[in-house]
Amino acid sequence: MAQNKVLYRCNNCGHETSRWQGKCLECDRWDALSVVDETKTSQNLPLDPFRLRRMDTTHPDAGTIQPIPTGIAEADRVFSGGLLPGSVTLLGGEPGIGKSTFLLQIAASMAKRISVMYVSAEEGLNQISLRAARLFIHDSGMNLLHAFGTAEILAYAKDLKPDLLIVDSVQTVCDETVNSASGSVTQVRAVTENLVKFAKKMNTAVIMAGHVTKDGTLAGPKVLEHLVDTVVSFEGDRHHSLRVLTVLKHRFGTSGETAIFSMSAEGLREIPDPSGLMLADRCQEVPGSVVVPVLEGQRSLLVELQALVVKSNLANPKRQVQGVAGSRLAIILAILEQRAGCSFSASDVFVSIVGGIKVSEPALDLPLALCLASAFHDTKVDGALLSCGELGLGGEVRQVAHLDKRLAEGIRLGFKKFIVPASDADNLDEKSEGNKIEIIGVRTLREALKALTIE
Ligand code: TYD
Ligand code: MG
């Protein structure tokens, strides 16, 4: 008889090996290997003939599951209507960004209509109540639990059978059957697997908070993304009040949607008109400022891009960015130098997107180049100008997605002049006639600079 091969798995990183070792070769943790239970193989399992079913989309229950609205309009828009029963959502963000605040506000809003259980392993009940008082949440009807173990949490949850279970946070909760510290990859994975099983079995919507750090040192959301149905990130600059909620993955709706909130003394507030807020303090008289219509999910948002170019005394001049990728800045500077004759080799360059928003889409290229050229030549750009377009390395301006949406947002906020890729401009003629706006189609960066007389 063939002997079953013994398999060992590291409790810390999950690495598998056929030989026992005192130290895991993958993560260097001592005494972390344990035997994997191989008794539950497919040969030993009895089959239930009723479990395997033919798909029937005409069944009365098929496709009738409706999302439960959170009651917070911006969050509902991001979640494509609300939280689906039985779905698991991971809310990732840096510590202190406002995840617990957001979750408590959602819990309070939903507890008016459905049964909600809010589990915190990070904060005691007193602390949660203090926060609730600060957010003017009284008599919400939600159930609070301060616990650390999944067995304990799920025992209470099985008893209460809530429609929504919130767990804050996945790194501080632990699975007692796993011999590893809270927050380790094995632990967060085990905790999540338990919560996913519970959600599917009980048809409960589950939201878990997970901490991420800028350098990704904390175990968490990255290794869990494939286990959960929805991944949302909560981001923002801690020195600014703006917070951006973005759906990174959504099995039951569109991903890429964003909602913008402002963190106030009384918790998170929805911002129905983020473009207006973003441009509120704009100073139009200074060179190096350009407004860009960026696309956040399905809608457009106007943000102000600023650049400062100053003479440098350093051997390696400074390049500092906020909200824009440093690698993108390097490319745009190279294009400007080679295709438009602006040399930044003796200058420190600072670029920032006002409001603490991060933009990674290529439509920012052309405005970034215009902004840098404006700062370089100390020539201000028309305050009523909006521009977007991707730049190729040859200095050519390329099309961007959903230009109509971007323009509509600009027109709504009173912008009159639009510099856009020439290949897109022809389709926009009717728009310009009706709205008394000027649309300038440009083929190259040089054409754009000429149109603005920044040379
Ligand atoms: P928190 O939700 O605890 O963050 P996380 O759970 O992501 O770690 O938010 C903490 C920060 O938010 C803290 O610096 C205080 C601030 N805050 C407000 O500004 N207003 C409020 O009403 C609340 C509750 C918190
Ligand atoms: Mg928290």
Short mmCIF file of C-alpha atoms and ligand atoms in Angstrom, two decimals:
data_model
loop_
_atom_site.label_atom_id
_atom_site.label_comp_id
_atom_site.label_asym_id
_atom_site.label_seq_id
_atom_site.Cartn_x
_atom_site.Cartn_y
_atom_site.Cartn_z
CA MET A 1 0.00 0.00 0.00
CA ALA A 2 1.31 3.39 -0.93
CA GLN A 3 2.09 5.43 2.14
CA ASN A 4 0.53 8.92 2.44
CA LYS A 5 3.21 11.55 2.11
CA VAL A 6 3.36 13.89 5.11
CA LEU A 7 3.19 17.56 4.23
CA TYR A 8 4.28 20.43 6.47
CA ARG A 9 2.98 24.00 6.28
CA CYS A 10 4.47 27.14 7.83
CA ASN A 11 2.06 28.80 10.28
CA ASN A 12 3.50 32.19 9.48
CA CYS A 13 3.76 32.40 5.68
CA GLY A 14 1.92 29.28 4.45
CA HIS A 15 4.99 27.81 2.70
CA GLU A 16 4.65 24.04 2.16
CA THR A 17 7.41 21.46 2.31
CA SER A 18 7.66 17.68 2.45
CA ARG A 19 10.44 17.71 5.06
CA TRP A 20 10.23 18.99 8.60
CA GLN A 21 12.68 21.75 9.42
CA GLY A 22 13.28 23.74 12.56
CA LYS A 23 13.12 26.97 10.56
CA CYS A 24 10.88 27.87 7.62
CA LEU A 25 13.11 28.35 4.60
CA GLU A 26 10.74 30.94 3.14
CA CYS A 27 10.20 33.38 6.02
CA ASP A 28 12.97 32.26 8.42
CA ARG A 29 10.50 31.82 11.31
CA TRP A 30 11.66 29.20 13.85
CA ASP A 31 9.45 26.33 14.94
CA ALA A 32 6.64 27.34 12.61
CA LEU A 33 6.05 24.15 10.58
CA SER A 34 3.13 21.88 11.40
CA VAL A 35 1.70 18.77 9.75
CA VAL A 36 -1.12 19.31 7.23
CA ASP A 37 -4.16 17.10 7.79
CA GLU A 38 -4.27 14.89 4.70
CA THR A 39 -7.09 12.61 5.88
CA LYS A 40 -9.79 14.67 4.16
CA THR A 41 -9.03 13.63 0.61
CA SER A 42 -11.64 13.32 -2.14
CA GLN A 43 -11.55 9.49 -1.90
CA ASN A 44 -12.98 9.54 1.62
CA LEU A 45 -15.87 11.97 1.05
CA PRO A 46 -19.44 10.68 0.65
CA LEU A 47 -21.38 12.38 -2.17
CA ASP A 48 -24.76 14.02 -1.74
CA PRO A 49 -26.69 13.53 -5.03
CA PHE A 50 -28.81 16.68 -4.48
CA ARG A 51 -25.95 19.14 -4.12
CA LEU A 52 -24.89 19.18 -7.74
CA ARG A 53 -27.61 21.00 -9.67
CA ARG A 54 -28.14 22.11 -13.23
CA MET A 55 -28.19 25.91 -13.54
CA ASP A 56 -31.72 27.21 -13.96
CA THR A 57 -32.06 30.91 -14.63
CA THR A 58 -35.85 30.56 -14.90
CA HIS A 59 -36.08 29.50 -11.26
CA PRO A 60 -38.17 32.07 -9.31
CA ASP A 61 -35.24 32.73 -6.91
CA ALA A 62 -32.67 33.28 -9.65
CA GLY A 63 -31.41 36.85 -9.91
CA THR A 64 -33.78 38.20 -7.28
CA ILE A 65 -31.19 39.00 -4.61
CA GLN A 66 -31.18 42.73 -4.14
CA PRO A 67 -28.41 44.77 -2.53
CA ILE A 68 -29.20 46.30 0.85
CA PRO A 69 -28.71 50.08 0.61
CA THR A 70 -26.31 51.52 3.19
CA GLY A 71 -28.38 54.69 3.39
CA ILE A 72 -25.30 56.79 2.59
CA ALA A 73 -25.90 57.88 -1.00
CA GLU A 74 -22.24 58.14 -2.05
CA ALA A 75 -21.39 54.74 -0.56
CA ASP A 76 -24.40 53.17 -2.30
CA ARG A 77 -23.26 54.58 -5.62
CA VAL A 78 -19.81 53.05 -5.10
CA PHE A 79 -21.22 49.68 -4.00
CA SER A 80 -23.60 49.55 -7.01
CA GLY A 81 -26.72 49.96 -4.87
CA GLY A 82 -25.57 48.62 -1.52
CA LEU A 83 -24.26 45.46 0.12
CA LEU A 84 -25.39 42.13 -1.28
CA PRO A 85 -26.50 39.52 1.31
CA GLY A 86 -23.80 36.86 1.63
CA SER A 87 -21.09 39.09 0.19
CA VAL A 88 -17.78 39.84 1.88
CA THR A 89 -16.22 43.28 1.56
CA LEU A 90 -12.73 44.25 2.59
CA LEU A 91 -12.19 47.90 3.48
CA GLY A 92 -8.46 48.61 3.32
CA GLY A 93 -6.67 51.76 4.35
CA GLU A 94 -3.83 53.20 6.38
CA PRO A 95 -4.25 53.29 10.15
CA GLY A 96 -6.00 56.46 11.30
CA ILE A 97 -7.50 57.31 7.92
CA GLY A 98 -11.09 56.83 9.13
CA LYS A 99 -12.10 53.20 8.48
CA SER A 100 -13.66 52.64 11.90
CA THR A 101 -15.51 55.95 11.64
CA PHE A 102 -16.87 55.01 8.21
CA LEU A 103 -17.92 51.54 9.39
CA LEU A 104 -19.66 52.90 12.47
CA GLN A 105 -21.57 55.40 10.35
CA ILE A 106 -22.61 52.67 7.90
CA ALA A 107 -23.60 50.39 10.79
CA ALA A 108 -25.71 53.10 12.39
CA SER A 109 -27.40 53.96 9.12
CA MET A 110 -28.19 50.32 8.28
CA ALA A 111 -29.25 49.37 11.81
CA LYS A 112 -32.38 51.47 11.29
CA ARG A 113 -33.58 48.92 8.74
CA ILE A 114 -31.76 45.62 9.30
CA SER A 115 -30.04 43.70 12.10
CA VAL A 116 -26.41 44.81 12.45
CA MET A 117 -23.61 43.34 14.55
CA TYR A 118 -20.51 45.48 14.97
CA VAL A 119 -17.48 43.60 16.27
CA SER A 120 -14.40 45.52 17.28
CA ALA A 121 -11.21 43.86 18.39
CA GLU A 122 -9.36 47.18 18.39
CA GLU A 123 -11.59 49.27 20.59
CA GLY A 124 -13.51 48.55 23.77
CA LEU A 125 -17.23 49.19 24.02
CA ASN A 126 -16.61 52.45 25.87
CA GLN A 127 -14.42 53.75 23.12
CA ILE A 128 -16.96 52.81 20.46
CA SER A 129 -19.71 54.49 22.44
CA LEU A 130 -17.59 57.63 22.80
CA ARG A 131 -17.02 57.69 19.05
CA ALA A 132 -20.73 57.10 18.47
CA ALA A 133 -21.58 60.05 20.69
CA ARG A 134 -19.17 62.20 18.70
CA LEU A 135 -20.96 61.14 15.52
CA PHE A 136 -24.37 61.87 17.09
CA ILE A 137 -25.32 58.19 16.90
CA HIS A 138 -27.82 57.43 19.65
CA ASP A 139 -30.13 54.43 19.97
CA SER A 140 -29.08 53.06 16.62
CA GLY A 141 -30.18 49.54 17.55
CA MET A 142 -26.93 47.91 16.43
CA ASN A 143 -25.33 45.14 18.50
CA LEU A 144 -21.78 45.75 19.71
CA LEU A 145 -19.22 43.12 20.60
CA HIS A 146 -15.63 43.50 21.75
CA ALA A 147 -13.90 40.19 21.00
CA PHE A 148 -10.69 38.82 19.49
CA GLY A 149 -11.35 35.20 18.53
CA THR A 150 -13.22 34.13 15.38
CA ALA A 151 -14.82 31.19 17.21
CA GLU A 152 -16.27 33.55 19.80
CA ILE A 153 -17.34 36.13 17.22
CA LEU A 154 -19.00 33.57 14.98
CA ALA A 155 -20.74 31.90 17.93
CA TYR A 156 -22.41 35.23 18.80
CA ALA A 157 -23.12 35.87 15.12
CA LYS A 158 -24.73 32.45 14.62
CA ASP A 159 -26.93 33.17 17.60
CA LEU A 160 -27.93 36.69 16.55
CA LYS A 161 -28.11 35.97 12.78
CA PRO A 162 -27.44 39.57 11.74
CA ASP A 163 -28.01 40.80 8.18
CA LEU A 164 -24.76 42.74 8.39
CA LEU A 165 -21.64 41.74 10.32
CA ILE A 166 -18.81 44.27 10.63
CA VAL A 167 -15.39 43.15 11.85
CA ASP A 168 -12.80 45.78 12.78
CA SER A 169 -10.11 44.75 12.00
CA VAL A 170 -8.98 41.55 10.30
CA GLN A 171 -5.45 41.98 11.67
CA THR A 172 -6.48 42.12 15.32
CA VAL A 173 -8.90 39.19 15.22
CA CYS A 174 -7.36 35.72 15.44
CA ASP A 175 -8.31 32.16 14.73
CA GLU A 176 -7.52 30.17 17.90
CA THR A 177 -6.90 26.97 15.93
CA VAL A 178 -4.01 28.54 14.04
CA ASN A 179 -0.70 28.61 15.84
CA SER A 180 0.49 32.01 14.69
CA ALA A 181 0.46 35.62 15.90
CA SER A 182 -2.50 37.92 15.07
CA GLY A 183 -1.86 39.87 11.93
CA SER A 184 0.38 37.25 10.30
CA VAL A 185 -0.47 36.14 6.77
CA THR A 186 -1.69 32.74 7.98
CA GLN A 187 -3.88 34.33 10.64
CA VAL A 188 -5.54 36.97 8.46
CA ARG A 189 -6.15 34.34 5.80
CA ALA A 190 -7.70 31.91 8.31
CA VAL A 191 -9.87 34.65 9.83
CA THR A 192 -11.07 35.74 6.40
CA GLU A 193 -11.80 32.18 5.29
CA ASN A 194 -13.95 31.67 8.40
CA LEU A 195 -15.83 34.91 7.80
CA VAL A 196 -16.36 34.08 4.11
CA LYS A 197 -17.77 30.65 5.02
CA PHE A 198 -20.06 32.25 7.59
CA ALA A 199 -21.26 34.92 5.11
CA LYS A 200 -22.12 32.37 2.41
CA LYS A 201 -23.77 29.93 4.79
CA MET A 202 -25.87 32.46 6.72
CA ASN A 203 -26.42 34.85 3.80
CA THR A 204 -25.03 37.68 5.90
CA ALA A 205 -23.24 40.65 4.38
CA VAL A 206 -19.81 40.99 6.00
CA ILE A 207 -17.47 43.98 5.97
CA MET A 208 -13.95 43.66 7.36
CA ALA A 209 -11.53 46.50 7.93
CA GLY A 210 -7.89 45.84 7.08
CA HIS A 211 -4.87 48.05 7.67
CA VAL A 212 -2.40 48.70 4.93
CA THR A 213 0.74 50.77 5.23
CA LYS A 214 2.45 52.72 2.48
CA ASP A 215 5.32 50.25 2.23
CA GLY A 216 2.95 47.26 2.56
CA THR A 217 4.79 45.86 5.59
CA LEU A 218 1.64 44.84 7.46
CA ALA A 219 0.13 41.55 6.39
CA GLY A 220 -3.34 41.99 5.13
CA PRO A 221 -5.44 43.22 2.27
CA LYS A 222 -3.07 42.23 -0.54
CA VAL A 223 -3.19 38.53 0.37
CA LEU A 224 -6.95 38.62 0.94
CA GLU A 225 -8.11 40.24 -2.27
CA HIS A 226 -8.87 36.96 -4.02
CA LEU A 227 -10.79 35.56 -1.02
CA VAL A 228 -13.38 38.34 -0.78
CA ASP A 229 -16.07 39.57 -3.19
CA THR A 230 -15.40 43.28 -2.95
CA VAL A 231 -12.28 45.26 -2.12
CA VAL A 232 -12.59 48.96 -1.35
CA SER A 233 -9.77 51.26 -0.43
CA PHE A 234 -10.12 54.24 1.83
CA GLU A 235 -7.44 56.80 1.10
CA GLY A 236 -6.56 60.37 1.74
CA ASP A 237 -3.91 62.64 3.04
CA ARG A 238 -4.08 62.79 6.81
CA HIS A 239 -3.33 66.51 6.68
CA HIS A 240 -6.33 67.12 4.45
CA SER A 241 -9.93 66.39 5.27
CA LEU A 242 -10.74 64.70 1.95
CA ARG A 243 -11.16 60.92 1.96
CA VAL A 244 -11.62 58.88 -1.20
CA LEU A 245 -13.44 55.56 -1.21
CA THR A 246 -12.55 53.50 -4.31
CA VAL A 247 -13.84 50.10 -5.37
CA LEU A 248 -10.83 48.10 -6.54
CA LYS A 249 -12.66 44.81 -7.09
CA HIS A 250 -16.38 44.14 -7.21
CA ARG A 251 -17.85 40.77 -8.12
CA PHE A 252 -21.40 42.17 -8.21
CA GLY A 253 -21.00 45.55 -9.89
CA THR A 254 -18.62 47.99 -11.54
CA SER A 255 -15.18 48.55 -10.10
CA GLY A 256 -13.29 51.83 -10.25
CA GLU A 257 -16.14 53.90 -8.79
CA THR A 258 -15.14 56.49 -6.22
CA ALA A 259 -16.90 58.49 -3.56
CA ILE A 260 -15.44 61.51 -1.85
CA PHE A 261 -16.02 62.35 1.78
CA SER A 262 -14.72 65.00 4.08
CA MET A 263 -13.59 64.12 7.61
CA SER A 264 -15.14 66.65 9.97
CA ALA A 265 -15.37 66.94 13.75
CA GLU A 266 -18.65 65.03 13.49
CA GLY A 267 -17.39 62.21 11.29
CA LEU A 268 -17.41 61.69 7.54
CA ARG A 269 -19.59 63.90 5.42
CA GLU A 270 -20.59 63.23 1.83
CA ILE A 271 -19.44 65.73 -0.76
CA PRO A 272 -21.99 65.83 -3.55
CA ASP A 273 -20.00 68.36 -5.64
CA PRO A 274 -16.32 67.47 -5.16
CA SER A 275 -15.14 69.46 -8.22
CA GLY A 276 -16.55 72.67 -6.75
CA LEU A 277 -14.82 72.00 -3.42
CA MET A 278 -11.54 71.05 -5.08
CA LEU A 279 -11.35 74.33 -6.99
CA ALA A 280 -12.70 76.55 -4.22
CA ASP A 281 -9.36 78.12 -3.22
CA ARG A 282 -7.78 78.24 -6.67
CA CYS A 283 -5.59 81.22 -7.42
CA GLN A 284 -5.78 81.87 -11.16
CA GLU A 285 -3.10 84.56 -11.29
CA VAL A 286 -0.11 82.30 -10.64
CA PRO A 287 1.85 80.44 -13.35
CA GLY A 288 2.04 76.64 -12.99
CA SER A 289 -1.62 75.93 -12.35
CA VAL A 290 -3.86 73.92 -14.71
CA VAL A 291 -7.26 72.34 -14.12
CA VAL A 292 -7.70 68.74 -15.27
CA PRO A 293 -10.92 66.77 -15.69
CA VAL A 294 -9.96 63.34 -14.33
CA LEU A 295 -12.15 60.30 -14.47
CA GLU A 296 -13.04 58.68 -11.17
CA GLY A 297 -15.01 55.56 -12.05
CA GLN A 298 -17.99 56.64 -14.14
CA ARG A 299 -17.88 60.32 -13.34
CA SER A 300 -15.53 63.18 -13.97
CA LEU A 301 -13.91 65.29 -11.31
CA LEU A 302 -12.02 68.55 -11.79
CA VAL A 303 -8.74 68.81 -9.92
CA GLU A 304 -6.10 71.51 -9.86
CA LEU A 305 -2.60 70.53 -10.83
CA GLN A 306 0.23 72.78 -9.63
CA ALA A 307 3.89 72.92 -10.53
CA LEU A 308 6.78 74.92 -9.18
CA VAL A 309 10.09 75.11 -11.01
CA VAL A 310 12.97 76.81 -9.16
CA LYS A 311 16.68 77.15 -9.78
CA SER A 312 18.54 74.38 -7.99
CA ASN A 313 21.81 74.51 -6.08
CA LEU A 314 22.03 70.74 -5.86
CA ALA A 315 24.08 68.36 -7.97
CA ASN A 316 20.96 66.18 -8.27
CA PRO A 317 18.04 68.60 -8.51
CA LYS A 318 14.95 67.73 -6.49
CA ARG A 319 11.86 66.10 -7.98
CA GLN A 320 9.01 66.06 -5.52
CA VAL A 321 5.49 64.89 -6.28
CA GLN A 322 2.20 64.67 -4.45
CA GLY A 323 -0.74 62.86 -6.01
CA VAL A 324 1.20 62.09 -9.23
CA ALA A 325 3.62 59.19 -9.80
CA GLY A 326 7.28 60.24 -9.74
CA SER A 327 7.98 57.98 -12.74
CA ARG A 328 5.32 59.80 -14.79
CA LEU A 329 6.87 63.16 -13.92
CA ALA A 330 10.25 61.90 -15.10
CA ILE A 331 8.77 60.91 -18.49
CA ILE A 332 6.94 64.22 -18.95
CA LEU A 333 10.09 66.19 -18.06
CA ALA A 334 12.03 64.18 -20.65
CA ILE A 335 9.36 64.82 -23.31
CA LEU A 336 9.34 68.55 -22.49
CA GLU A 337 13.11 68.71 -22.76
CA GLN A 338 13.34 66.80 -26.03
CA ARG A 339 10.18 67.98 -27.83
CA ALA A 340 9.62 71.48 -26.46
CA GLY A 341 13.11 72.66 -25.56
CA CYS A 342 12.50 73.15 -21.81
CA SER A 343 15.51 71.93 -19.84
CA PHE A 344 14.91 71.18 -16.17
CA SER A 345 18.40 69.80 -15.47
CA ALA A 346 19.32 72.79 -13.29
CA SER A 347 15.93 73.17 -11.61
CA ASP A 348 14.14 71.68 -8.65
CA VAL A 349 10.64 70.58 -9.71
CA PHE A 350 7.66 70.24 -7.40
CA VAL A 351 4.29 68.93 -8.58
CA SER A 352 1.15 68.57 -6.56
CA ILE A 353 -2.53 67.80 -6.98
CA VAL A 354 -4.46 70.06 -4.65
CA GLY A 355 -6.68 68.37 -2.05
CA GLY A 356 -4.65 65.22 -1.43
CA ILE A 357 -6.17 63.32 -4.39
CA LYS A 358 -4.05 60.77 -6.27
CA VAL A 359 -4.37 60.50 -10.05
CA SER A 360 -2.79 57.74 -12.08
CA GLU A 361 -4.59 58.00 -15.41
CA PRO A 362 -2.65 58.99 -18.54
CA ALA A 363 -5.08 61.83 -19.35
CA LEU A 364 -3.03 63.86 -16.88
CA ASP A 365 0.04 63.87 -19.17
CA LEU A 366 -0.79 66.86 -21.37
CA PRO A 367 -2.00 69.10 -18.51
CA LEU A 368 1.07 68.11 -16.49
CA ALA A 369 3.32 69.12 -19.38
CA LEU A 370 1.42 72.42 -19.82
CA CYS A 371 1.61 73.09 -16.11
CA LEU A 372 5.37 72.44 -16.00
CA ALA A 373 5.96 74.58 -19.11
CA SER A 374 3.85 77.37 -17.59
CA ALA A 375 5.96 77.25 -14.39
CA PHE A 376 9.20 77.00 -16.40
CA HIS A 377 8.42 80.07 -18.56
CA ASP A 378 6.71 81.87 -15.67
CA THR A 379 3.68 82.44 -17.88
CA LYS A 380 0.24 81.87 -16.44
CA VAL A 381 -2.35 79.69 -18.14
CA ASP A 382 -5.84 80.98 -18.93
CA GLY A 383 -7.95 80.39 -15.78
CA ALA A 384 -10.95 79.22 -17.83
CA LEU A 385 -8.89 76.52 -19.53
CA LEU A 386 -9.31 72.81 -19.11
CA SER A 387 -7.05 70.24 -20.74
CA CYS A 388 -6.53 66.51 -20.92
CA GLY A 389 -4.68 64.08 -23.17
CA GLU A 390 -2.14 61.30 -23.06
CA LEU A 391 1.38 62.10 -24.29
CA GLY A 392 3.47 59.72 -26.35
CA LEU A 393 7.25 59.82 -26.14
CA GLY A 394 7.30 61.58 -29.51
CA GLY A 395 5.33 64.47 -28.01
CA GLU A 396 2.13 63.37 -29.79
CA VAL A 397 -1.20 63.88 -28.00
CA ARG A 398 -3.37 60.78 -27.77
CA GLN A 399 -7.04 60.14 -27.12
CA VAL A 400 -8.50 59.76 -23.65
CA ALA A 401 -11.56 57.80 -22.51
CA HIS A 402 -14.94 59.48 -21.93
CA LEU A 403 -14.00 62.95 -23.09
CA ASP A 404 -17.70 63.89 -23.23
CA LYS A 405 -18.09 63.30 -19.49
CA ARG A 406 -14.98 65.34 -18.74
CA LEU A 407 -16.19 68.22 -20.88
CA ALA A 408 -19.67 68.15 -19.39
CA GLU A 409 -18.20 68.59 -15.89
CA GLY A 410 -16.02 71.47 -17.14
CA ILE A 411 -19.00 73.17 -18.81
CA ARG A 412 -21.04 72.74 -15.61
CA LEU A 413 -18.38 74.63 -13.66
CA GLY A 414 -18.09 77.45 -16.20
CA PHE A 415 -14.89 76.53 -18.10
CA LYS A 416 -14.77 78.08 -21.57
CA LYS A 417 -11.67 76.77 -23.32
CA PHE A 418 -10.73 73.12 -23.79
CA ILE A 419 -7.47 71.75 -25.14
CA VAL A 420 -8.06 68.15 -26.17
CA PRO A 421 -6.50 65.54 -28.49
CA ALA A 422 -7.17 66.50 -32.15
CA SER A 423 -8.52 63.03 -32.92
CA ASP A 424 -11.25 63.59 -30.34
CA ALA A 425 -12.02 67.23 -31.14
CA ASP A 426 -13.97 66.63 -34.38
CA ASN A 427 -16.72 64.74 -32.56
CA LEU A 428 -17.20 67.61 -30.14
CA ASP A 429 -18.12 70.44 -32.51
CA GLU A 430 -21.85 70.41 -31.72
CA LYS A 431 -21.11 70.70 -28.02
CA SER A 432 -19.04 73.85 -28.52
CA GLU A 433 -21.76 75.58 -30.60
CA GLY A 434 -24.54 75.10 -28.06
CA ASN A 435 -22.44 76.06 -25.03
CA LYS A 436 -20.36 78.97 -26.36
CA ILE A 437 -17.10 77.22 -25.58
CA GLU A 438 -13.90 76.96 -27.55
CA ILE A 439 -12.51 73.50 -28.25
CA ILE A 440 -8.93 73.36 -29.50
CA GLY A 441 -7.78 70.04 -30.90
CA VAL A 442 -4.01 69.53 -30.73
CA ARG A 443 -1.87 66.85 -32.34
CA THR A 444 1.36 67.52 -30.49
CA LEU A 445 2.61 69.06 -27.28
CA ARG A 446 4.18 71.89 -29.30
CA GLU A 447 0.79 72.75 -30.84
CA ALA A 448 -0.74 72.88 -27.37
CA LEU A 449 2.02 75.18 -26.07
CA LYS A 450 1.60 77.41 -29.16
CA ALA A 451 -2.16 77.62 -28.64
CA LEU A 452 -1.54 78.85 -25.11
CA THR A 453 1.43 81.04 -26.13
CA ILE A 454 3.66 79.36 -23.56
CA GLU A 455 6.93 79.12 -25.43
P1 TYD B 1 -10.46 56.03 12.63
O1 TYD B 1 -11.81 55.80 12.09
O2 TYD B 1 -10.19 55.56 14.01
O3 TYD B 1 -9.33 55.44 11.66
P2 TYD B 1 -8.93 53.94 11.34
O4 TYD B 1 -10.01 53.07 11.83
O5 TYD B 1 -8.76 53.92 9.85
O6 TYD B 1 -7.63 53.68 12.03
O7 TYD B 1 -10.20 57.59 12.48
C1 TYD B 1 -9.27 58.19 13.24
C2 TYD B 1 -9.06 59.63 12.87
O8 TYD B 1 -10.21 60.30 12.45
C3 TYD B 1 -8.54 60.32 14.08
O9 TYD B 1 -7.34 60.96 13.74
C4 TYD B 1 -9.59 61.29 14.47
C5 TYD B 1 -10.38 61.49 13.21
N1 TYD B 1 -11.80 61.74 13.45
C6 TYD B 1 -12.32 62.97 13.11
O10 TYD B 1 -11.63 63.86 12.62
N2 TYD B 1 -13.67 63.19 13.31
C7 TYD B 1 -14.48 62.26 13.85
O11 TYD B 1 -15.69 62.51 14.01
C8 TYD B 1 -13.90 60.99 14.20
C9 TYD B 1 -14.76 59.93 14.82
C10 TYD B 1 -12.58 60.78 13.98
MG MG B 2 -9.87 51.63 13.35
#
